Amino acid sequence: MSTTSSDPLAALGALPGVPDAVDSVRKAVDRVYGHRVMRRRSNEVTAEAALRGARGSAALSGADWNLEEVRRRTDFSGDGEARVIGAALRLTAEAGQLLSIWRQSPLRVLARLHLVAAGGATPDDAVGRPRLAGEPVDEPLIEAPLPGADEVAGRLEGLSGLILSGSAAPALVTAAVVHGELLALRPFGSSNGLVARTAERIVLIGSGLDPKSICPAEVGHAEQGRAAYVAAFEGYLRGTPEGMAAWIAHCARSAELGARESTAVCEALQRGAA
């Protein structure tokens, strides 16, 4: 991402098409929060959104399980797909606990997220820290060139600075940039996609756009499909105004689809068919 604005995130928020996408998401989120079920059963909606969000994020990382299978299973220590599902569930559960730390030290949160995702599957000395020069990265969905360790360190510091300095940009724009930058950097040896999507979730919760975490953007990312996800991300990598706008619009549509999913959950609860 490159811009000469003193508030680069706000500049992205003014790109053609982005204000309309942001407005559409806000309306979708407001509809869910205004649903009558939310007055008495918001905890149930939050729990279901967490489950569906974890399933969606895992699907993008290669473990595309049926929702009922994710709901039914209790042991995720088996094969690679099971471990991906387990990591996604752990990350979703952790996200809401890290808001206060995120506002003070985003890099500490990212380290914690990788630790949670790894769950003992990665050698101890590689867990919770950015990769060193020459260390491999396991992220099969993203095939873009891998930045070197020094570039990763510098850009992580830059991302942290943007978050800590605050911005007039809509939360959705900040969340999309955090998500895109972490995918671009792939700072850890594993689970970068899962961590990036969880960080997006944290921004949306902490910003006040989705304080109860009931609009899982991960659902929308998965619903649009892996090919669309990668194509939109390539726009982020290009860094052009058109590419950045396309990535932000993709993230906006994902959040909107997540809101739609939770609206359906509310309707099911209202009918007594949860």
PDB file of C-alpha atoms in Angstrom:
ATOM      1  CA  MET A   1       0.000   0.000   0.000  1.00  0.00           C
ATOM      2  CA  SER A   2       1.399   3.386  -0.939  1.00  0.00           C
ATOM      3  CA  THR A   3      -0.080   6.857  -0.614  1.00  0.00           C
ATOM      4  CA  THR A   4       1.152  10.296   0.277  1.00  0.00           C
ATOM      5  CA  SER A   5      -1.792  11.098   2.538  1.00  0.00           C
ATOM      6  CA  SER A   6      -1.096  11.773   6.216  1.00  0.00           C
ATOM      7  CA  ASP A   7      -3.937   9.317   6.863  1.00  0.00           C
ATOM      8  CA  PRO A   8      -3.344   6.589   4.261  1.00  0.00           C
ATOM      9  CA  LEU A   9      -6.238   4.439   5.460  1.00  0.00           C
ATOM     10  CA  ALA A  10      -8.657   7.334   5.121  1.00  0.00           C
ATOM     11  CA  ALA A  11      -7.354   7.911   1.604  1.00  0.00           C
ATOM     12  CA  LEU A  12      -8.214   4.321   0.753  1.00  0.00           C
ATOM     13  CA  GLY A  13     -11.670   4.825   2.174  1.00  0.00           C
ATOM     14  CA  ALA A  14     -12.296   7.529  -0.411  1.00  0.00           C
ATOM     15  CA  LEU A  15     -11.439   5.338  -3.421  1.00  0.00           C
ATOM     16  CA  PRO A  16     -14.212   4.955  -6.019  1.00  0.00           C
ATOM     17  CA  GLY A  17     -16.799   2.429  -4.931  1.00  0.00           C
ATOM     18  CA  VAL A  18     -15.454   2.018  -1.405  1.00  0.00           C
ATOM     19  CA  PRO A  19     -17.861   4.438   0.369  1.00  0.00           C
ATOM     20  CA  ASP A  20     -20.833   2.627  -1.191  1.00  0.00           C
ATOM     21  CA  ALA A  21     -19.445  -0.753  -0.141  1.00  0.00           C
ATOM     22  CA  VAL A  22     -18.884   0.493   3.403  1.00  0.00           C
ATOM     23  CA  ASP A  23     -22.425   1.878   3.565  1.00  0.00           C
ATOM     24  CA  SER A  24     -23.866  -1.410   2.349  1.00  0.00           C
ATOM     25  CA  VAL A  25     -22.039  -3.310   5.079  1.00  0.00           C
ATOM     26  CA  ARG A  26     -23.193  -0.890   7.761  1.00  0.00           C
ATOM     27  CA  LYS A  27     -26.813  -1.361   6.697  1.00  0.00           C
ATOM     28  CA  ALA A  28     -26.454  -5.143   6.696  1.00  0.00           C
ATOM     29  CA  VAL A  29     -24.872  -5.122  10.167  1.00  0.00           C
ATOM     30  CA  ASP A  30     -27.545  -2.771  11.499  1.00  0.00           C
ATOM     31  CA  ARG A  31     -30.255  -5.142  10.259  1.00  0.00           C
ATOM     32  CA  VAL A  32     -28.789  -8.018  12.264  1.00  0.00           C
ATOM     33  CA  TYR A  33     -28.378  -5.954  15.411  1.00  0.00           C
ATOM     34  CA  GLY A  34     -31.937  -4.692  15.051  1.00  0.00           C
ATOM     35  CA  HIS A  35     -33.404  -8.182  14.852  1.00  0.00           C
ATOM     36  CA  ARG A  36     -35.763  -8.946  17.730  1.00  0.00           C
ATOM     37  CA  VAL A  37     -33.869 -12.173  18.549  1.00  0.00           C
ATOM     38  CA  MET A  38     -30.798 -10.107  19.436  1.00  0.00           C
ATOM     39  CA  ARG A  39     -32.590  -8.610  22.438  1.00  0.00           C
ATOM     40  CA  ARG A  40     -32.664 -11.895  24.329  1.00  0.00           C
ATOM     41  CA  ARG A  41     -30.477 -14.410  22.547  1.00  0.00           C
ATOM     42  CA  SER A  42     -27.467 -12.500  21.288  1.00  0.00           C
ATOM     43  CA  ASN A  43     -25.065 -14.906  23.008  1.00  0.00           C
ATOM     44  CA  GLU A  44     -26.455 -17.768  20.953  1.00  0.00           C
ATOM     45  CA  VAL A  45     -26.063 -15.782  17.749  1.00  0.00           C
ATOM     46  CA  THR A  46     -22.476 -14.912  18.697  1.00  0.00           C
ATOM     47  CA  ALA A  47     -21.650 -18.567  19.386  1.00  0.00           C
ATOM     48  CA  GLU A  48     -23.140 -19.695  16.088  1.00  0.00           C
ATOM     49  CA  ALA A  49     -21.357 -16.912  14.199  1.00  0.00           C
ATOM     50  CA  ALA A  50     -18.064 -18.008  15.748  1.00  0.00           C
ATOM     51  CA  LEU A  51     -18.605 -21.594  14.647  1.00  0.00           C
ATOM     52  CA  ARG A  52     -19.577 -20.614  11.111  1.00  0.00           C
ATOM     53  CA  GLY A  53     -16.755 -18.113  10.853  1.00  0.00           C
ATOM     54  CA  ALA A  54     -14.201 -20.710  11.917  1.00  0.00           C
ATOM     55  CA  ARG A  55     -15.579 -23.187   9.380  1.00  0.00           C
ATOM     56  CA  GLY A  56     -15.334 -20.553   6.636  1.00  0.00           C
ATOM     57  CA  SER A  57     -11.770 -19.568   7.491  1.00  0.00           C
ATOM     58  CA  ALA A  58     -10.693 -23.213   7.620  1.00  0.00           C
ATOM     59  CA  ALA A  59     -12.287 -23.836   4.216  1.00  0.00           C
ATOM     60  CA  LEU A  60     -10.064 -21.153   2.691  1.00  0.00           C
ATOM     61  CA  SER A  61      -7.066 -22.884   4.257  1.00  0.00           C
ATOM     62  CA  GLY A  62      -7.969 -26.206   2.642  1.00  0.00           C
ATOM     63  CA  ALA A  63     -10.240 -27.856   5.228  1.00  0.00           C
ATOM     64  CA  ASP A  64     -13.694 -27.441   3.697  1.00  0.00           C
ATOM     65  CA  TRP A  65     -15.813 -29.421   6.126  1.00  0.00           C
ATOM     66  CA  ASN A  66     -19.562 -29.526   6.438  1.00  0.00           C
ATOM     67  CA  LEU A  67     -20.789 -27.263   9.239  1.00  0.00           C
ATOM     68  CA  GLU A  68     -22.467 -30.149  11.062  1.00  0.00           C
ATOM     69  CA  GLU A  69     -19.233 -32.137  11.026  1.00  0.00           C
ATOM     70  CA  VAL A  70     -17.422 -29.185  12.619  1.00  0.00           C
ATOM     71  CA  ARG A  71     -20.211 -28.916  15.182  1.00  0.00           C
ATOM     72  CA  ARG A  72     -20.155 -32.642  15.965  1.00  0.00           C
ATOM     73  CA  ARG A  73     -16.422 -33.218  16.310  1.00  0.00           C
ATOM     74  CA  THR A  74     -14.623 -32.770  19.603  1.00  0.00           C
ATOM     75  CA  ASP A  75     -11.159 -34.060  18.682  1.00  0.00           C
ATOM     76  CA  PHE A  76      -9.194 -32.087  16.088  1.00  0.00           C
ATOM     77  CA  SER A  77      -5.798 -33.657  16.680  1.00  0.00           C
ATOM     78  CA  GLY A  78      -5.949 -36.062  13.742  1.00  0.00           C
ATOM     79  CA  ASP A  79      -4.973 -35.368  10.154  1.00  0.00           C
ATOM     80  CA  GLY A  80      -3.971 -32.039   8.621  1.00  0.00           C
ATOM     81  CA  GLU A  81      -7.508 -30.901   7.840  1.00  0.00           C
ATOM     82  CA  ALA A  82      -8.682 -31.649  11.373  1.00  0.00           C
ATOM     83  CA  ARG A  83      -5.822 -29.591  12.768  1.00  0.00           C
ATOM     84  CA  VAL A  84      -6.745 -26.669  10.500  1.00  0.00           C
ATOM     85  CA  ILE A  85     -10.341 -26.805  11.751  1.00  0.00           C
ATOM     86  CA  GLY A  86      -9.120 -26.954  15.341  1.00  0.00           C
ATOM     87  CA  ALA A  87      -6.824 -23.976  14.803  1.00  0.00           C
ATOM     88  CA  ALA A  88      -9.651 -21.933  13.262  1.00  0.00           C
ATOM     89  CA  LEU A  89     -11.952 -22.725  16.188  1.00  0.00           C
ATOM     90  CA  ARG A  90      -9.300 -21.793  18.739  1.00  0.00           C
ATOM     91  CA  LEU A  91      -8.547 -18.525  16.970  1.00  0.00           C
ATOM     92  CA  THR A  92     -12.198 -17.537  16.793  1.00  0.00           C
ATOM     93  CA  ALA A  93     -12.595 -18.212  20.503  1.00  0.00           C
ATOM     94  CA  GLU A  94      -9.478 -16.160  21.263  1.00  0.00           C
ATOM     95  CA  ALA A  95     -10.317 -13.119  19.132  1.00  0.00           C
ATOM     96  CA  GLY A  96     -12.651 -11.399  21.561  1.00  0.00           C
ATOM     97  CA  GLN A  97     -10.172 -11.770  24.427  1.00  0.00           C
ATOM     98  CA  LEU A  98      -7.450  -9.737  22.738  1.00  0.00           C
ATOM     99  CA  LEU A  99      -9.133  -6.413  22.035  1.00  0.00           C
ATOM    100  CA  SER A 100      -7.481  -4.385  24.780  1.00  0.00           C
ATOM    101  CA  ILE A 101      -4.033  -5.737  23.864  1.00  0.00           C
ATOM    102  CA  TRP A 102      -4.644  -5.057  20.164  1.00  0.00           C
ATOM    103  CA  ARG A 103      -5.181  -1.373  20.885  1.00  0.00           C
ATOM    104  CA  GLN A 104      -1.822  -1.228  22.698  1.00  0.00           C
ATOM    105  CA  SER A 105       0.344  -3.744  20.836  1.00  0.00           C
ATOM    106  CA  PRO A 106      -0.945  -5.326  17.622  1.00  0.00           C
ATOM    107  CA  LEU A 107       2.295  -7.262  17.201  1.00  0.00           C
ATOM    108  CA  ARG A 108       1.816  -8.989  20.552  1.00  0.00           C
ATOM    109  CA  VAL A 109      -1.651 -10.031  19.446  1.00  0.00           C
ATOM    110  CA  LEU A 110      -0.369 -11.432  16.167  1.00  0.00           C
ATOM    111  CA  ALA A 111       2.231 -13.437  18.072  1.00  0.00           C
ATOM    112  CA  ARG A 112      -0.464 -14.760  20.372  1.00  0.00           C
ATOM    113  CA  LEU A 113      -2.696 -15.681  17.442  1.00  0.00           C
ATOM    114  CA  HIS A 114       0.069 -17.694  15.845  1.00  0.00           C
ATOM    115  CA  LEU A 115       0.747 -19.446  19.127  1.00  0.00           C
ATOM    116  CA  VAL A 116      -2.946 -20.351  19.418  1.00  0.00           C
ATOM    117  CA  ALA A 117      -3.148 -21.481  15.798  1.00  0.00           C
ATOM    118  CA  ALA A 118      -0.004 -23.614  16.010  1.00  0.00           C
ATOM    119  CA  GLY A 119      -1.344 -25.531  18.984  1.00  0.00           C
ATOM    120  CA  GLY A 120       1.924 -27.391  19.405  1.00  0.00           C
ATOM    121  CA  ALA A 121       2.130 -28.400  15.725  1.00  0.00           C
ATOM    122  CA  THR A 122       5.102 -26.121  14.996  1.00  0.00           C
ATOM    123  CA  PRO A 123       8.568 -26.349  16.613  1.00  0.00           C
ATOM    124  CA  ASP A 124       8.584 -24.244  19.769  1.00  0.00           C
ATOM    125  CA  ASP A 125      11.270 -21.833  18.614  1.00  0.00           C
ATOM    126  CA  ALA A 126       9.219 -20.882  15.538  1.00  0.00           C
ATOM    127  CA  VAL A 127       5.916 -20.269  17.298  1.00  0.00           C
ATOM    128  CA  GLY A 128       4.695 -16.746  17.901  1.00  0.00           C
ATOM    129  CA  ARG A 129       7.490 -14.890  16.159  1.00  0.00           C
ATOM    130  CA  PRO A 130       8.038 -13.598  12.627  1.00  0.00           C
ATOM    131  CA  ARG A 131      10.011 -16.005  10.472  1.00  0.00           C
ATOM    132  CA  LEU A 132      13.750 -15.650  10.101  1.00  0.00           C
ATOM    133  CA  ALA A 133      15.687 -15.498   6.843  1.00  0.00           C
ATOM    134  CA  GLY A 134      15.548 -18.806   5.025  1.00  0.00           C
ATOM    135  CA  GLU A 135      12.728 -20.306   7.064  1.00  0.00           C
ATOM    136  CA  PRO A 136      10.002 -21.927   4.951  1.00  0.00           C
ATOM    137  CA  VAL A 137       6.344 -20.884   4.899  1.00  0.00           C
ATOM    138  CA  ASP A 138       3.448 -23.307   4.558  1.00  0.00           C
ATOM    139  CA  GLU A 139       0.605 -21.311   2.968  1.00  0.00           C
ATOM    140  CA  PRO A 140      -0.588 -23.246  -0.110  1.00  0.00           C
ATOM    141  CA  LEU A 141      -3.434 -20.911  -1.110  1.00  0.00           C
ATOM    142  CA  ILE A 142      -1.193 -17.854  -1.559  1.00  0.00           C
ATOM    143  CA  GLU A 143       1.477 -18.294  -4.208  1.00  0.00           C
ATOM    144  CA  ALA A 144       2.698 -14.691  -4.419  1.00  0.00           C
ATOM    145  CA  PRO A 145       6.423 -14.007  -3.962  1.00  0.00           C
ATOM    146  CA  LEU A 146       7.436 -14.195  -0.340  1.00  0.00           C
ATOM    147  CA  PRO A 147       8.921 -11.018   1.161  1.00  0.00           C
ATOM    148  CA  GLY A 148      12.254 -11.404   2.915  1.00  0.00           C
ATOM    149  CA  ALA A 149      12.490 -11.461   6.698  1.00  0.00           C
ATOM    150  CA  ASP A 150      13.820  -7.896   6.938  1.00  0.00           C
ATOM    151  CA  GLU A 151      10.984  -6.566   4.801  1.00  0.00           C
ATOM    152  CA  VAL A 152       8.478  -8.488   6.904  1.00  0.00           C
ATOM    153  CA  ALA A 153       9.824  -6.950  10.109  1.00  0.00           C
ATOM    154  CA  GLY A 154       9.730  -3.427   8.684  1.00  0.00           C
ATOM    155  CA  ARG A 155       6.251  -3.729   7.245  1.00  0.00           C
ATOM    156  CA  LEU A 156       4.871  -5.274  10.436  1.00  0.00           C
ATOM    157  CA  GLU A 157       6.178  -2.272  12.347  1.00  0.00           C
ATOM    158  CA  GLY A 158       4.569   0.003   9.781  1.00  0.00           C
ATOM    159  CA  LEU A 159       1.244  -1.805  10.072  1.00  0.00           C
ATOM    160  CA  SER A 160       1.392  -1.587  13.839  1.00  0.00           C
ATOM    161  CA  GLY A 161       2.099   2.132  13.612  1.00  0.00           C
ATOM    162  CA  LEU A 162      -0.913   2.688  11.373  1.00  0.00           C
ATOM    163  CA  ILE A 163      -3.175   0.891  13.823  1.00  0.00           C
ATOM    164  CA  LEU A 164      -1.810   2.670  16.895  1.00  0.00           C
ATOM    165  CA  SER A 165      -1.923   6.117  15.325  1.00  0.00           C
ATOM    166  CA  GLY A 166      -5.620   5.796  14.564  1.00  0.00           C
ATOM    167  CA  SER A 167      -7.438   6.790  11.424  1.00  0.00           C
ATOM    168  CA  ALA A 168     -10.613   8.415  10.210  1.00  0.00           C
ATOM    169  CA  ALA A 169     -11.071   5.481   7.842  1.00  0.00           C
ATOM    170  CA  PRO A 170     -14.080   3.200   8.238  1.00  0.00           C
ATOM    171  CA  ALA A 171     -13.385   0.077  10.264  1.00  0.00           C
ATOM    172  CA  LEU A 172     -13.986  -2.053   7.215  1.00  0.00           C
ATOM    173  CA  VAL A 173     -11.098  -0.369   5.370  1.00  0.00           C
ATOM    174  CA  THR A 174      -8.717  -0.860   8.287  1.00  0.00           C
ATOM    175  CA  ALA A 175      -9.777  -4.500   8.616  1.00  0.00           C
ATOM    176  CA  ALA A 176      -9.232  -5.112   4.907  1.00  0.00           C
ATOM    177  CA  VAL A 177      -5.750  -3.577   4.992  1.00  0.00           C
ATOM    178  CA  VAL A 178      -4.738  -5.582   8.074  1.00  0.00           C
ATOM    179  CA  HIS A 179      -6.013  -8.750   6.426  1.00  0.00           C
ATOM    180  CA  GLY A 180      -4.326  -8.009   3.100  1.00  0.00           C
ATOM    181  CA  GLU A 181      -1.001  -6.970   4.577  1.00  0.00           C
ATOM    182  CA  LEU A 182      -0.734 -10.110   6.692  1.00  0.00           C
ATOM    183  CA  LEU A 183      -1.519 -12.278   3.679  1.00  0.00           C
ATOM    184  CA  ALA A 184       1.089 -10.403   1.658  1.00  0.00           C
ATOM    185  CA  LEU A 185       3.771 -10.763   4.339  1.00  0.00           C
ATOM    186  CA  ARG A 186       2.973 -14.271   5.584  1.00  0.00           C
ATOM    187  CA  PRO A 187       5.083 -13.427   8.625  1.00  0.00           C
ATOM    188  CA  PHE A 188       4.843 -16.837  10.274  1.00  0.00           C
ATOM    189  CA  GLY A 189       5.890 -20.277   9.170  1.00  0.00           C
ATOM    190  CA  SER A 190       2.309 -21.524   9.139  1.00  0.00           C
ATOM    191  CA  SER A 191      -1.344 -20.535   9.605  1.00  0.00           C
ATOM    192  CA  ASN A 192      -0.923 -17.059   8.096  1.00  0.00           C
ATOM    193  CA  GLY A 193      -4.299 -17.084   6.371  1.00  0.00           C
ATOM    194  CA  LEU A 194      -6.066 -18.125   9.562  1.00  0.00           C
ATOM    195  CA  VAL A 195      -4.230 -15.434  11.526  1.00  0.00           C
ATOM    196  CA  ALA A 196      -4.956 -12.753   8.899  1.00  0.00           C
ATOM    197  CA  ARG A 197      -8.684 -13.473   8.897  1.00  0.00           C
ATOM    198  CA  THR A 198      -8.782 -13.510  12.696  1.00  0.00           C
ATOM    199  CA  ALA A 199      -7.028 -10.133  12.774  1.00  0.00           C
ATOM    200  CA  GLU A 200      -9.679  -8.816  10.389  1.00  0.00           C
ATOM    201  CA  ARG A 201     -12.312 -10.071  12.822  1.00  0.00           C
ATOM    202  CA  ILE A 202     -10.579  -8.343  15.754  1.00  0.00           C
ATOM    203  CA  VAL A 203     -10.583  -5.010  13.931  1.00  0.00           C
ATOM    204  CA  LEU A 204     -14.291  -5.301  13.104  1.00  0.00           C
ATOM    205  CA  ILE A 205     -15.139  -6.154  16.719  1.00  0.00           C
ATOM    206  CA  GLY A 206     -12.862  -3.596  18.354  1.00  0.00           C
ATOM    207  CA  SER A 207     -13.939  -0.765  16.064  1.00  0.00           C
ATOM    208  CA  GLY A 208     -17.535  -1.003  17.195  1.00  0.00           C
ATOM    209  CA  LEU A 209     -18.831  -2.049  13.776  1.00  0.00           C
ATOM    210  CA  ASP A 210     -19.553  -5.553  15.075  1.00  0.00           C
ATOM    211  CA  PRO A 211     -18.999  -5.452  18.853  1.00  0.00           C
ATOM    212  CA  LYS A 212     -20.834  -8.726  19.532  1.00  0.00           C
ATOM    213  CA  SER A 213     -18.953 -10.533  16.744  1.00  0.00           C
ATOM    214  CA  ILE A 214     -22.096 -11.719  15.003  1.00  0.00           C
ATOM    215  CA  CYS A 215     -21.180 -10.876  11.387  1.00  0.00           C
ATOM    216  CA  PRO A 216     -18.419 -13.324  10.435  1.00  0.00           C
ATOM    217  CA  ALA A 217     -16.626 -12.034   7.342  1.00  0.00           C
ATOM    218  CA  GLU A 218     -14.914 -15.423   7.084  1.00  0.00           C
ATOM    219  CA  VAL A 219     -18.254 -16.895   6.032  1.00  0.00           C
ATOM    220  CA  GLY A 220     -18.451 -14.434   3.168  1.00  0.00           C
ATOM    221  CA  HIS A 221     -14.853 -15.005   2.090  1.00  0.00           C
ATOM    222  CA  ALA A 222     -15.554 -18.730   1.876  1.00  0.00           C
ATOM    223  CA  GLU A 223     -18.911 -18.268   0.168  1.00  0.00           C
ATOM    224  CA  GLN A 224     -17.328 -16.194  -2.591  1.00  0.00           C
ATOM    225  CA  GLY A 225     -14.813 -18.978  -3.102  1.00  0.00           C
ATOM    226  CA  ARG A 226     -11.071 -19.455  -3.005  1.00  0.00           C
ATOM    227  CA  ALA A 227     -10.553 -18.294  -6.591  1.00  0.00           C
ATOM    228  CA  ALA A 228     -12.346 -14.988  -5.962  1.00  0.00           C
ATOM    229  CA  TYR A 229     -10.424 -14.537  -2.713  1.00  0.00           C
ATOM    230  CA  VAL A 230      -7.072 -14.993  -4.444  1.00  0.00           C
ATOM    231  CA  ALA A 231      -8.063 -12.760  -7.371  1.00  0.00           C
ATOM    232  CA  ALA A 232      -9.105  -9.946  -5.040  1.00  0.00           C
ATOM    233  CA  PHE A 233      -5.918 -10.365  -3.016  1.00  0.00           C
ATOM    234  CA  GLU A 234      -3.870  -9.986  -6.182  1.00  0.00           C
ATOM    235  CA  GLY A 235      -5.428  -6.522  -6.479  1.00  0.00           C
ATOM    236  CA  TYR A 236      -4.092  -5.732  -3.005  1.00  0.00           C
ATOM    237  CA  LEU A 237      -0.644  -6.916  -4.042  1.00  0.00           C
ATOM    238  CA  ARG A 238      -0.643  -4.658  -7.104  1.00  0.00           C
ATOM    239  CA  GLY A 239      -1.229  -1.699  -4.800  1.00  0.00           C
ATOM    240  CA  THR A 240      -2.964   0.377  -7.473  1.00  0.00           C
ATOM    241  CA  PRO A 241      -6.066   2.387  -6.528  1.00  0.00           C
ATOM    242  CA  GLU A 242      -8.180  -0.016  -8.596  1.00  0.00           C
ATOM    243  CA  GLY A 243      -6.580  -3.068  -7.013  1.00  0.00           C
ATOM    244  CA  MET A 244      -6.933  -1.758  -3.477  1.00  0.00           C
ATOM    245  CA  ALA A 245     -10.567  -0.780  -4.097  1.00  0.00           C
ATOM    246  CA  ALA A 246     -11.290  -4.268  -5.452  1.00  0.00           C
ATOM    247  CA  TRP A 247      -9.777  -5.919  -2.360  1.00  0.00           C
ATOM    248  CA  ILE A 248     -11.676  -3.646   0.011  1.00  0.00           C
ATOM    249  CA  ALA A 249     -14.891  -4.280  -1.934  1.00  0.00           C
ATOM    250  CA  HIS A 250     -14.297  -8.015  -1.679  1.00  0.00           C
ATOM    251  CA  CYS A 251     -13.832  -7.748   2.084  1.00  0.00           C
ATOM    252  CA  ALA A 252     -16.940  -5.582   2.301  1.00  0.00           C
ATOM    253  CA  ARG A 253     -18.994  -8.136   0.422  1.00  0.00           C
ATOM    254  CA  SER A 254     -17.647 -10.849   2.715  1.00  0.00           C
ATOM    255  CA  ALA A 255     -18.738  -8.926   5.810  1.00  0.00           C
ATOM    256  CA  GLU A 256     -22.128  -8.318   4.220  1.00  0.00           C
ATOM    257  CA  LEU A 257     -22.545 -12.029   3.511  1.00  0.00           C
ATOM    258  CA  GLY A 258     -21.523 -12.787   7.086  1.00  0.00           C
ATOM    259  CA  ALA A 259     -24.231 -10.441   8.305  1.00  0.00           C
ATOM    260  CA  ARG A 260     -26.731 -12.173   6.033  1.00  0.00           C
ATOM    261  CA  GLU A 261     -25.707 -15.536   7.497  1.00  0.00           C
ATOM    262  CA  SER A 262     -26.361 -14.320  11.026  1.00  0.00           C
ATOM    263  CA  THR A 263     -29.696 -12.845   9.973  1.00  0.00           C
ATOM    264  CA  ALA A 264     -30.643 -16.363   8.855  1.00  0.00           C
ATOM    265  CA  VAL A 265     -29.496 -17.686  12.244  1.00  0.00           C
ATOM    266  CA  CYS A 266     -31.729 -15.126  13.964  1.00  0.00           C
ATOM    267  CA  GLU A 267     -34.657 -16.212  11.826  1.00  0.00           C
ATOM    268  CA  ALA A 268     -34.021 -19.851  12.688  1.00  0.00           C
ATOM    269  CA  LEU A 269     -33.873 -19.062  16.398  1.00  0.00           C
ATOM    270  CA  GLN A 270     -37.085 -17.115  16.114  1.00  0.00           C
ATOM    271  CA  ARG A 271     -38.794 -20.117  14.516  1.00  0.00           C
ATOM    272  CA  GLY A 272     -37.403 -22.389  17.200  1.00  0.00           C
ATOM    273  CA  ALA A 273     -35.270 -24.260  14.686  1.00  0.00           C
ATOM    274  CA  ALA A 274     -31.796 -23.221  15.810  1.00  0.00           C
TER     275      ALA A 274
END
